[in-house]
PDB file of C-alpha atoms in Angstrom:
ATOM      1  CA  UNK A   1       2.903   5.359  -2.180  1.00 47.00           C
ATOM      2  CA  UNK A   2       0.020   7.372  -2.277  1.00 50.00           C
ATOM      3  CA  UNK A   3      -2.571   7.516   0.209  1.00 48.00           C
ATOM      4  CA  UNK A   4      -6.617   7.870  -0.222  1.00 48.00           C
ATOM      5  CA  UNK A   5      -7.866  11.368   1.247  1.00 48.00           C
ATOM      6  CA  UNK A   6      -9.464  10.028   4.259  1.00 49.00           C
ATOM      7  CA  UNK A   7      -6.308   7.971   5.223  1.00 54.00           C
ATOM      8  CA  UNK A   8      -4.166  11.033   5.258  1.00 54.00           C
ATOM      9  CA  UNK A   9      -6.726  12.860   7.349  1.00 59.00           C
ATOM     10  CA  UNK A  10      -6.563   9.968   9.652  1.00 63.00           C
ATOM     11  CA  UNK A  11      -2.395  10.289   9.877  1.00 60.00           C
ATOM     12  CA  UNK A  12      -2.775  14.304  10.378  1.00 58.00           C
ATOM     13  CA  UNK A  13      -5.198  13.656  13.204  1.00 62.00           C
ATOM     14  CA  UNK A  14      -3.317  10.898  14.675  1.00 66.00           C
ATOM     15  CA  UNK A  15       0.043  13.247  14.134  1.00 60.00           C
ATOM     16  CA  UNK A  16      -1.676  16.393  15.800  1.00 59.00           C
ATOM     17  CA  UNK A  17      -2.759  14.219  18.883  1.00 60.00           C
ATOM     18  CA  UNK A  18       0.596  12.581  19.411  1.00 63.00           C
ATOM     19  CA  UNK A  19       1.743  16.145  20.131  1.00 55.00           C
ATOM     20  CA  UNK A  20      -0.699  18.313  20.842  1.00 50.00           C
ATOM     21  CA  UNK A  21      -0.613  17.910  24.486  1.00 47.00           C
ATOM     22  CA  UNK A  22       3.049  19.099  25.141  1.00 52.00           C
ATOM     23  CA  UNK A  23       2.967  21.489  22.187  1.00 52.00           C
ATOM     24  CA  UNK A  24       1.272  25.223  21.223  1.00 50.00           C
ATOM     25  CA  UNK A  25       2.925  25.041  17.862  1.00 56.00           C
ATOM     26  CA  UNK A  26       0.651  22.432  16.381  1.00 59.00           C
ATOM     27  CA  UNK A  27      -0.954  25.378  14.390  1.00 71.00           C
ATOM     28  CA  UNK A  28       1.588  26.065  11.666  1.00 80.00           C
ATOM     29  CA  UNK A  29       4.373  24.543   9.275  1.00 84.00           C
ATOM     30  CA  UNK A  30       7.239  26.642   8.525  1.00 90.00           C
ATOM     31  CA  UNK A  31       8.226  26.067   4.786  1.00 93.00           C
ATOM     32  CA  UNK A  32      11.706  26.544   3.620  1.00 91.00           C
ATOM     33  CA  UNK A  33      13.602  26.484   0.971  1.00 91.00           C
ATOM     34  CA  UNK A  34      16.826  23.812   0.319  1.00 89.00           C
ATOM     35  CA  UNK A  35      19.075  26.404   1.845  1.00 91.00           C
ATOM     36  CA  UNK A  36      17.156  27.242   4.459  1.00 90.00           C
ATOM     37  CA  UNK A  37      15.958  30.225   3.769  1.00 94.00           C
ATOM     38  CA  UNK A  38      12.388  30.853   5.047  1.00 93.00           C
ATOM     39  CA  UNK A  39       9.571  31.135   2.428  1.00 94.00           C
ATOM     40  CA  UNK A  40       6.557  31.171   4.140  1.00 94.00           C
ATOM     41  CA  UNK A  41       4.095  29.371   6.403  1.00 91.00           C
ATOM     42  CA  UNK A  42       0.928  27.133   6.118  1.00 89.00           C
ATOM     43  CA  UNK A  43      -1.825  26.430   9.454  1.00 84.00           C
ATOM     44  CA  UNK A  44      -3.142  23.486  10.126  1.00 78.00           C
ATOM     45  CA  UNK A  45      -6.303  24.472   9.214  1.00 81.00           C
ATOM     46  CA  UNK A  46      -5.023  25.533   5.539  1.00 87.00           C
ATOM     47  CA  UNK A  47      -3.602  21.933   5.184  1.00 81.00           C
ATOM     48  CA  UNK A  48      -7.114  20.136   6.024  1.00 78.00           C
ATOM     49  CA  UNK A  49      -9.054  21.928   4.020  1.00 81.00           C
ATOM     50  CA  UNK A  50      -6.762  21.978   1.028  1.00 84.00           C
ATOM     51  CA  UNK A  51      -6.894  19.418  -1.681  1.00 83.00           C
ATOM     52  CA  UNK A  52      -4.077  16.801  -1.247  1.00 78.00           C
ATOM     53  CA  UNK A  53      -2.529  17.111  -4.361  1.00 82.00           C
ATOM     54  CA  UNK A  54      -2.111  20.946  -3.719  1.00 89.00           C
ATOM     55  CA  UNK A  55       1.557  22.096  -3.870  1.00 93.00           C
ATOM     56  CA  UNK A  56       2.724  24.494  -0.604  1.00 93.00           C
ATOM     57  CA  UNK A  57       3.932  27.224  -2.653  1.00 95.00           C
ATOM     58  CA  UNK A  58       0.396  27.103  -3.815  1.00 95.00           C
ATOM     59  CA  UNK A  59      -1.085  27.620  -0.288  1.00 94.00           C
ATOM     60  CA  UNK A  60       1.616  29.173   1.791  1.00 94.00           C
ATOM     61  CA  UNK A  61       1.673  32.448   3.751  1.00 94.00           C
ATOM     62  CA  UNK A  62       4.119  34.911   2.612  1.00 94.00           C
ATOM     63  CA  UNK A  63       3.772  37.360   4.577  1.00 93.00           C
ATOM     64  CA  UNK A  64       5.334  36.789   7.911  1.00 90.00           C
ATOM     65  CA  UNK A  65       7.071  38.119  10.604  1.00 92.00           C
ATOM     66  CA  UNK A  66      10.146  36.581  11.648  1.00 93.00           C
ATOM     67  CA  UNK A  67      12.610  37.702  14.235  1.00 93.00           C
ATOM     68  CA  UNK A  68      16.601  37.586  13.519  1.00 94.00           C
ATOM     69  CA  UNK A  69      18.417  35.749  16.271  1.00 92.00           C
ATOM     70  CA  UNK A  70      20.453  38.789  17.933  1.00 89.00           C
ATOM     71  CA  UNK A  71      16.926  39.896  18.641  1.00 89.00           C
ATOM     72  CA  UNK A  72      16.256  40.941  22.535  1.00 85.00           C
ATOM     73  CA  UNK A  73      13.749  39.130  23.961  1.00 82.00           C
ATOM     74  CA  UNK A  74      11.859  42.208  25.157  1.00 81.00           C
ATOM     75  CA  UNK A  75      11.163  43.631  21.653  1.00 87.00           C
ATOM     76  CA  UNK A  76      10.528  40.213  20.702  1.00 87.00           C
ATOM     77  CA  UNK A  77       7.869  40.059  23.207  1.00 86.00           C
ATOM     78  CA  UNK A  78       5.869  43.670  21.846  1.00 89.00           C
ATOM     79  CA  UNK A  79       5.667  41.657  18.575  1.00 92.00           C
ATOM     80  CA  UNK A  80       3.805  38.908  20.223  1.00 88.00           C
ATOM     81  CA  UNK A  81       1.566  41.275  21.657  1.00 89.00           C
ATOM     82  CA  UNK A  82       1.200  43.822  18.350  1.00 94.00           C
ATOM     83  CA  UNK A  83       0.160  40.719  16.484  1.00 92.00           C
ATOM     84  CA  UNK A  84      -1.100  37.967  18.611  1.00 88.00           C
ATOM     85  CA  UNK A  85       1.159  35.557  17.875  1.00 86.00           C
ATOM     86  CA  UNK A  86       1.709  32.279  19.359  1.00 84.00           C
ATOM     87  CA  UNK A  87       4.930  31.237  17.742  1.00 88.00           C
ATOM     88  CA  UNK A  88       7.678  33.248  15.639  1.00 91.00           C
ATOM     89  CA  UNK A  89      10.429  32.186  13.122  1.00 93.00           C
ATOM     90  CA  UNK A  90      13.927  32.611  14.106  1.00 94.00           C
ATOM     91  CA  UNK A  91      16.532  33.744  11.362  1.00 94.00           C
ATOM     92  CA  UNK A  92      19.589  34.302  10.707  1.00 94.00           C
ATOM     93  CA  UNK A  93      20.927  36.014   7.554  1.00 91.00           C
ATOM     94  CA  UNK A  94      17.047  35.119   6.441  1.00 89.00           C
ATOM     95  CA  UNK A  95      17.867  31.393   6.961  1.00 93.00           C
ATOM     96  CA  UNK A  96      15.552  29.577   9.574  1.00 93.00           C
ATOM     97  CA  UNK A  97      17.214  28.045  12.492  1.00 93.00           C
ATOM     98  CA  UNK A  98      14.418  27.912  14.793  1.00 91.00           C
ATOM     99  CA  UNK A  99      11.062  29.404  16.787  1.00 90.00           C
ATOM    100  CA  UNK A 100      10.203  31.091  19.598  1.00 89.00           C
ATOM    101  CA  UNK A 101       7.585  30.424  21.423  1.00 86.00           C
ATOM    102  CA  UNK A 102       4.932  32.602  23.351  1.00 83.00           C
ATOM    103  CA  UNK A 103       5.014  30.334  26.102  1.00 78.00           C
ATOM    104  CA  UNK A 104       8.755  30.009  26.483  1.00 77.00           C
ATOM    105  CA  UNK A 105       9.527  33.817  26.395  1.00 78.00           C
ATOM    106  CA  UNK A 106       6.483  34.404  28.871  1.00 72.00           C
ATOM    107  CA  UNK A 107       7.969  31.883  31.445  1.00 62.00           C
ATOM    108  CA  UNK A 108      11.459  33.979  30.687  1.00 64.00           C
ATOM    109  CA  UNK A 109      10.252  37.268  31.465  1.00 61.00           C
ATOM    110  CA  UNK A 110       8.503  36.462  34.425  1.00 55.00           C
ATOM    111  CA  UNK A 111      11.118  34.426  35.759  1.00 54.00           C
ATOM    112  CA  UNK A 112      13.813  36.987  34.822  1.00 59.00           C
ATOM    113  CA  UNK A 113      15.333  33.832  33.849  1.00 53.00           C
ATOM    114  CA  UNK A 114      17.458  35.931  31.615  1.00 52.00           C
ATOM    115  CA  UNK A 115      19.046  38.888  32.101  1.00 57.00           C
ATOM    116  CA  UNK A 116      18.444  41.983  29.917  1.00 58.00           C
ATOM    117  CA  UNK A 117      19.596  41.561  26.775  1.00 63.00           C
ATOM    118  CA  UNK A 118      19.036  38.090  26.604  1.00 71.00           C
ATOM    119  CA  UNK A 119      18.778  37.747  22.545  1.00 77.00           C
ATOM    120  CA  UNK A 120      16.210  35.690  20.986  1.00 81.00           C
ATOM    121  CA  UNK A 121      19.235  32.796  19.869  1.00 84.00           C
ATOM    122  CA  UNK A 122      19.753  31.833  23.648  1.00 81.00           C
ATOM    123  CA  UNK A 123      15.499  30.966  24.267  1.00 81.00           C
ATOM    124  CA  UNK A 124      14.358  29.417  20.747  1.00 83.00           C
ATOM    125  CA  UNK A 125      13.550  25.792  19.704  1.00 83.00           C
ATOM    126  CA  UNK A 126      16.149  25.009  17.124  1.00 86.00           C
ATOM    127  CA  UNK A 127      14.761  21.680  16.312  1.00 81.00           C
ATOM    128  CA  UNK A 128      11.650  22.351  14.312  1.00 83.00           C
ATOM    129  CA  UNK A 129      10.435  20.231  11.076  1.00 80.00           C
ATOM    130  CA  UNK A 130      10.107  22.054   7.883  1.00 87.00           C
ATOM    131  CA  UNK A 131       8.892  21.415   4.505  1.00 88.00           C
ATOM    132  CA  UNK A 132       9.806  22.743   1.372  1.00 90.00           C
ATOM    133  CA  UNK A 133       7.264  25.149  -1.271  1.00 93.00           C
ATOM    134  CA  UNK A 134       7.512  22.110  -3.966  1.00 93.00           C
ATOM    135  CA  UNK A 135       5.628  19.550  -1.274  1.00 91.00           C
ATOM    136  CA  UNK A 136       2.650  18.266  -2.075  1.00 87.00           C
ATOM    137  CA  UNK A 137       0.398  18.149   0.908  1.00 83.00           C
ATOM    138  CA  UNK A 138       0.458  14.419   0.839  1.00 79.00           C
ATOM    139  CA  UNK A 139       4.252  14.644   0.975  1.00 82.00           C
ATOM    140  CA  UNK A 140       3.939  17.065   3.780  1.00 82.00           C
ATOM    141  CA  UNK A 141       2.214  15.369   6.224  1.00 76.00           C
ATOM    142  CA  UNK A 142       4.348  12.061   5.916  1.00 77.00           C
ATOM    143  CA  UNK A 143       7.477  14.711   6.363  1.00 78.00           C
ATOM    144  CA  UNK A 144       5.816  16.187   9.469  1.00 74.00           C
ATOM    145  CA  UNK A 145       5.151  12.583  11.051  1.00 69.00           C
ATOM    146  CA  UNK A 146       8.444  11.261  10.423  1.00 71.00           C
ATOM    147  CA  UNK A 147      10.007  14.418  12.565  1.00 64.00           C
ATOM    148  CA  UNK A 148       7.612  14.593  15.023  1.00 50.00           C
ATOM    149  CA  UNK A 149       8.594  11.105  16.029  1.00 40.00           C
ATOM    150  CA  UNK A 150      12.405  11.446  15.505  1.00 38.00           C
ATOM    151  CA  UNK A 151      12.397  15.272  16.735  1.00 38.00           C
ATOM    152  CA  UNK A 152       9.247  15.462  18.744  1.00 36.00           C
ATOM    153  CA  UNK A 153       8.326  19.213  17.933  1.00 39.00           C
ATOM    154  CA  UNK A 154       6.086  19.714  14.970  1.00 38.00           C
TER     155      UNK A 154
END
C-alpha cells in the first residue's frame, strides 16, 4: 500500500513523538545490510526532506564512526567528545549489534558504575531498528513504526 506524501509525514511525526520523550536517538537510522553488516546512516532531517520514493543507499551517510564492542568505555567517551556525537554504532566483526548512547556512558562514568575497563558490549542498547540500503523511504518509515512499537527504541 502506498501512502500520499503528507500521510507519511503525518506517521513520521506521530512516530518521532511516540518516542521522543524517553529517547536522544530519534535523530538517526542505522542502515544495514541482510547480514548485518553496517552500511551507513540517514538523520531524521535527511528522511523529511527527501523525496519518498528515494532509495537509502541513495541518501545514506557513509562515512561513520562506529565503535567495536571490546571497546573501553573511556576511549569511547574521547570520541563523543572529538566529534560531538550523541549516539555511536556498536560492531562486531563490522556487523551491528547495537548503540551507545551519550547519555548512558555519561551516567556510567560519573557513577563509576563500571569499573575500568568496562568495554563498550556491557553499556550498549542492543535492541535498535534498522533498515536496509534497498528501502525506499516510504518502506522505511513503516519499518521504523512497526519496531518502535514492538521494540520501543527507534
Amino acid at each position: 500500500m502506498s501512502y500520499p506524501v503528507f500521510s507519511l509525514a503525518v506517521i513520521f511525526f506521530e512516530l518521532i513523538r511516540k518516542v521522543a520523550i524517553d529517547k536522544e536517538t530519534i535523530y538517526t537510522c542505522y542502515v544495514r545490510d541482510d547480514n548485518r553488516k553496517l552500511e551507513g546512516v540517514v538523520s531524521v532531517k535527511t528522511l523529511l526532506l527527501s523525496p519518498v520514493d528515494a532509495i537509502i543507499e541513495d541518501i545514506m551517510e557513509t562515512n561513520l564512526i562506529s565503535v567495536d564492542t571490546y571497546e573501553d568505555k573511556e576511549v569511547v567517551a574521547k570520541l563523543f567528545d572529538k566529534y560531538d556525537l550523541l549516539a555511536m554504532p556498536v560492531v562486531d566483526n563490522g556487523k551491528m549489534v547495537g548503540i551507545v548512547t551519550a547519555t548512558d556512558l555519561g551516567h556510567n562514568l560519573i557513577l563509576d558504575k563500571y569499573e575500568l575497563g568496562t568495554s563498550v558490549e556491557e553499556i550498549m542498547i542492543k535492541s535498535v531498528v534498522t533498515v536496509s540500503p534497498e528501502d525506499s523511504i516510504e518502506n522505511a518509515i513503516k519499518i521504523m513504526k512497526e519496531g518502535v512499537s514492538s521494540s520501543g527504541i527507534l
